[in-house]
C-alpha positions as CSV (number, residue, x, y, z in Angstrom):
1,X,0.0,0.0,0.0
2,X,2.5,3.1,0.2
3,X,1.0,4.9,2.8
4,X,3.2,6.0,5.9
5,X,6.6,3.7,6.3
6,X,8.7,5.9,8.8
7,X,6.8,5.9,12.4
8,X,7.6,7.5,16.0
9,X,8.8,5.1,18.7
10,X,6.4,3.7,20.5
11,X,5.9,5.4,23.8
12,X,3.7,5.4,26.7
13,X,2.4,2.8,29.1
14,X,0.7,-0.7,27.9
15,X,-2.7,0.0,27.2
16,X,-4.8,-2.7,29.3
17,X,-2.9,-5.5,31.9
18,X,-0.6,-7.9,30.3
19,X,-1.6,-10.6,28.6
20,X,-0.5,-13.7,26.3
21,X,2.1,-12.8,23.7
22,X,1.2,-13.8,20.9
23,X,4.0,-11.8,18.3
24,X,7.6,-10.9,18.2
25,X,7.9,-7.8,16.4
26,X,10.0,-7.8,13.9
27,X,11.2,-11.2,13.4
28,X,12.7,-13.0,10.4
29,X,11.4,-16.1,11.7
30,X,9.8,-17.3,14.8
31,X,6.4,-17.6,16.0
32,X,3.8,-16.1,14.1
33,X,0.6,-14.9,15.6
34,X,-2.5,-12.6,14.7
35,X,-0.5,-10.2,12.4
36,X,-1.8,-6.9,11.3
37,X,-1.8,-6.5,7.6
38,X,1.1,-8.6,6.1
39,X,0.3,-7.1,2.8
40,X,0.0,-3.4,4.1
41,X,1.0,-0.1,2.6
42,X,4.1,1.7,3.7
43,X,5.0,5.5,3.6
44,X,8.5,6.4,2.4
45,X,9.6,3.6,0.3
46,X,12.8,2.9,1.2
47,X,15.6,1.2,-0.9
48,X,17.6,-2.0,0.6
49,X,20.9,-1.0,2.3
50,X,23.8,-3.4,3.8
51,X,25.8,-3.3,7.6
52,X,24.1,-6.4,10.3
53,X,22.4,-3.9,13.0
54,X,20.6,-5.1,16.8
55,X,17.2,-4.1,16.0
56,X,14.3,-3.1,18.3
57,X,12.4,-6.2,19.7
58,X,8.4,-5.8,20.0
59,X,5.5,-7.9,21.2
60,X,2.1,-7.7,20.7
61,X,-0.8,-8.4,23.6
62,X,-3.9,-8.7,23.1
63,X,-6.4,-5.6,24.3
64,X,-10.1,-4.5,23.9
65,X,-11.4,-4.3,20.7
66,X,-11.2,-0.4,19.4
67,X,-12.0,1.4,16.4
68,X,-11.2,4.8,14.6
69,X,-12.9,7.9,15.1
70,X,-15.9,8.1,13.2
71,X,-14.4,11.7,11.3
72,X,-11.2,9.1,10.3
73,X,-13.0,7.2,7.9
74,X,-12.4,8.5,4.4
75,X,-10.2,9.1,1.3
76,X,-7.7,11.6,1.9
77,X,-5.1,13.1,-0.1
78,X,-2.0,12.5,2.2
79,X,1.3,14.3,2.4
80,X,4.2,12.2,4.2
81,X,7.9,14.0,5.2
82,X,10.4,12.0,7.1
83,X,11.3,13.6,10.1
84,X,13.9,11.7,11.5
85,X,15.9,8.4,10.4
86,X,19.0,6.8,10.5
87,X,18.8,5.4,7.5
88,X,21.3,6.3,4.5
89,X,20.3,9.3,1.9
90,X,19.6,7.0,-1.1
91,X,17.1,4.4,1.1
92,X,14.2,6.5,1.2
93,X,12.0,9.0,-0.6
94,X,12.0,12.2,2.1
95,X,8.6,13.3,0.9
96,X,5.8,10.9,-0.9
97,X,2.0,11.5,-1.6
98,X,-0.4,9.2,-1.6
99,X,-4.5,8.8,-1.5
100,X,-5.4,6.4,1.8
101,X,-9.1,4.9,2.3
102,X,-9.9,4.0,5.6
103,X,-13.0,2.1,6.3
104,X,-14.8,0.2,8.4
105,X,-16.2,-3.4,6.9
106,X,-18.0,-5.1,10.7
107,X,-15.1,-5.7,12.7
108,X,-12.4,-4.9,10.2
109,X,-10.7,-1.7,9.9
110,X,-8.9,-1.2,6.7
111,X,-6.3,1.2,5.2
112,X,-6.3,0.9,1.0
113,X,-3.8,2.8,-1.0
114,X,-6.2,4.3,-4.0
115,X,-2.7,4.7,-6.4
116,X,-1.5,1.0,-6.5
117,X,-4.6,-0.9,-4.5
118,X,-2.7,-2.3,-2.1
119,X,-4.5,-2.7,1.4
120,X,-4.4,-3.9,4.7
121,X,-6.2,-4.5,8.3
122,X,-4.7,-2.6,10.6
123,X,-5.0,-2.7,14.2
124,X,-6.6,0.2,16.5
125,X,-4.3,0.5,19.8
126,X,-5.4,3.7,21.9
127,X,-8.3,6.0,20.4
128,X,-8.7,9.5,22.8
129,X,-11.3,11.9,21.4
130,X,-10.1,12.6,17.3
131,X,-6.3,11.2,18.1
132,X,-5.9,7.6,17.5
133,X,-2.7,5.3,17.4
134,X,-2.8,1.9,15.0
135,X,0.0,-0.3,13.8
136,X,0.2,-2.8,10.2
137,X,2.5,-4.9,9.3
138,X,4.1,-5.7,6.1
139,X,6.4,-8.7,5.7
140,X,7.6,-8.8,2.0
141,X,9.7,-12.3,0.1
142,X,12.4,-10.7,-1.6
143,X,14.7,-12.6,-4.5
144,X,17.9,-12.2,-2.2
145,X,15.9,-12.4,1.2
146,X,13.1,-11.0,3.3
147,X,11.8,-7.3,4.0
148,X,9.9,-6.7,7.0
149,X,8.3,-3.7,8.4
150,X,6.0,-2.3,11.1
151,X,4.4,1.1,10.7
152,X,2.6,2.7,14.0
153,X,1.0,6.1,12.9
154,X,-1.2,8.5,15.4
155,X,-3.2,10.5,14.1
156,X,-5.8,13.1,14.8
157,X,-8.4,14.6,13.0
158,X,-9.8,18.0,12.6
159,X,-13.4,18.0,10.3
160,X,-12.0,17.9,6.9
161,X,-8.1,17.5,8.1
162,X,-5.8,15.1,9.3
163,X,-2.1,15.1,11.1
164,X,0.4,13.6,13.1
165,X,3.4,11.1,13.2
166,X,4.3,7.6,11.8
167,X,6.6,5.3,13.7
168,X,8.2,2.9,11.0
169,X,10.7,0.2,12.0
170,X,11.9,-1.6,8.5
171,X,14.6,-4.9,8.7
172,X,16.4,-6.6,5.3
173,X,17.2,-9.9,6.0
174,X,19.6,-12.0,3.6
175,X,19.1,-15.5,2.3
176,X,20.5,-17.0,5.5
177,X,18.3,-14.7,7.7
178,X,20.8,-12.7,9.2
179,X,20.0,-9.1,9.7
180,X,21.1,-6.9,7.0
181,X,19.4,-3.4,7.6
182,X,17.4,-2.3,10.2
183,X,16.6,1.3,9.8
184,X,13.7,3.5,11.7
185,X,11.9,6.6,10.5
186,X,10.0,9.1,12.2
187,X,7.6,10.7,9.3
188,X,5.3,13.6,9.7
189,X,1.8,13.4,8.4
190,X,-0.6,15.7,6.7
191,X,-4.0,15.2,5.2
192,X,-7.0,16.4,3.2
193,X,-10.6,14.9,3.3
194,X,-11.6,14.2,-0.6
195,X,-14.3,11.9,0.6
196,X,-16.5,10.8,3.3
197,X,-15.9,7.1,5.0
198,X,-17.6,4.2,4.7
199,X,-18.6,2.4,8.2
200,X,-20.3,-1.3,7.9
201,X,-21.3,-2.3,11.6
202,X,-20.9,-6.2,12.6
203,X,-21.3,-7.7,15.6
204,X,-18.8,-6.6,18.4
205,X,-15.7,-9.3,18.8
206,X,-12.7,-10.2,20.3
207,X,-9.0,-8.6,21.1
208,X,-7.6,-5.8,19.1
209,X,-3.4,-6.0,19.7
210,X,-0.8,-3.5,21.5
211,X,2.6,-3.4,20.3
212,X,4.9,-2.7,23.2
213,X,8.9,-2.5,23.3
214,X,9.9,-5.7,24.5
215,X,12.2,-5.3,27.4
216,X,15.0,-7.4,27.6
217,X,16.6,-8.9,31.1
């Protein structure tokens, strides 16, 4: 999808007590729970780079089922700037623009990229007023390995406008599995309403997820 790919670290306390893990975030290979869009879109698109880095560990747990704000649903013409990285000049695009759907479909929340139809359910993790925080995931077979890639955006909305930061954690992995990149981005996020959302209701279910920095004894 092309949306967002850089994203702010995740901050703040876990959302509800802890409960079963049931994801390691992100992980070449390893145990491989309820994911959040593996085919998801992704906001700077970044090139593959080289040099084996330690990369940020996350788990998910599972939470209380949340969902946008209703004003969030929509097509919106989207703006995307990279903040903050430490990735190398010629890995990313600093500025993209995109047009993002987000709807609701029963219990499914779902981010499309309009330009290339790529799409993905995401994952709602703290919604306070207009400002919500979500996360997708994207885990990509390359010819010469694996990409894999976790975007966590918060956004707010104002009526007919939308802003705020994406948290994006991206890892290359070679043929063998070992770490080859492992960059983050911090991207800022603008937006424009060019239509209004579409909001199917279902029947209320189970867990949403919360990614969390894995702390490590």
């Amino acid at each position: 999808m092309n949306p967002m790919n850089p994203a702010q670290p995740a901050s703040g306390a876990p959302l509800a007590p802890m409960a079963p893990v049931l994801d390691e975030l992100p992980t070449a290979s390893g145990p491989s729970g309820s994911q959040a869009g593996q085919d998801g879109p992704s906001m700077a698109p970044p090139l593959p780079g080289s040099g084996g880095m330690e990369a940020p560990a996350f788990k998910i747990r599972v939470t209380e089922n949340l969902y946008l704000p209703p004003a969030m649903y929509g097509v919106w013409s989207i703006h995307a700037s990279v903040t903050e990285t430490n990735a190398q000049p010629w890995q990313f695009m600093p500025n993209t623009t995109y047009i993002w759907s987000l709807g609701r479909y029963g219990e499914v929340v779902k981010l499309m990229n309009l330009e290339n139809r790529a799409q993905t359910s995401i994952q709602v993790d703290k919604v306070q007023g207009n400002t919500a925080t979500f996360h997708y995931r994207n885990r990509m077979p390359l010819y010469d390995g694996q990409r894999d890639v976790i975007e966590i955006p918060t956004l707010t909305v104002h009526e007919d406008t939308l802003e705020g930061m994406v948290d994006k954690y991206e890892r290359y992995f070679d043929r063998n599995q070992r770490l080859a990149v492992n960059n983050h981005y911090l991207i800022r996020v603008t937006g424009t309403r060019i239509s209004g959302g579409r909001v199917q209701f279902g029947q209320s279910a189970s867990p949403s997820l919360e990614v969390e920095p894995l702390k490590t004894e």
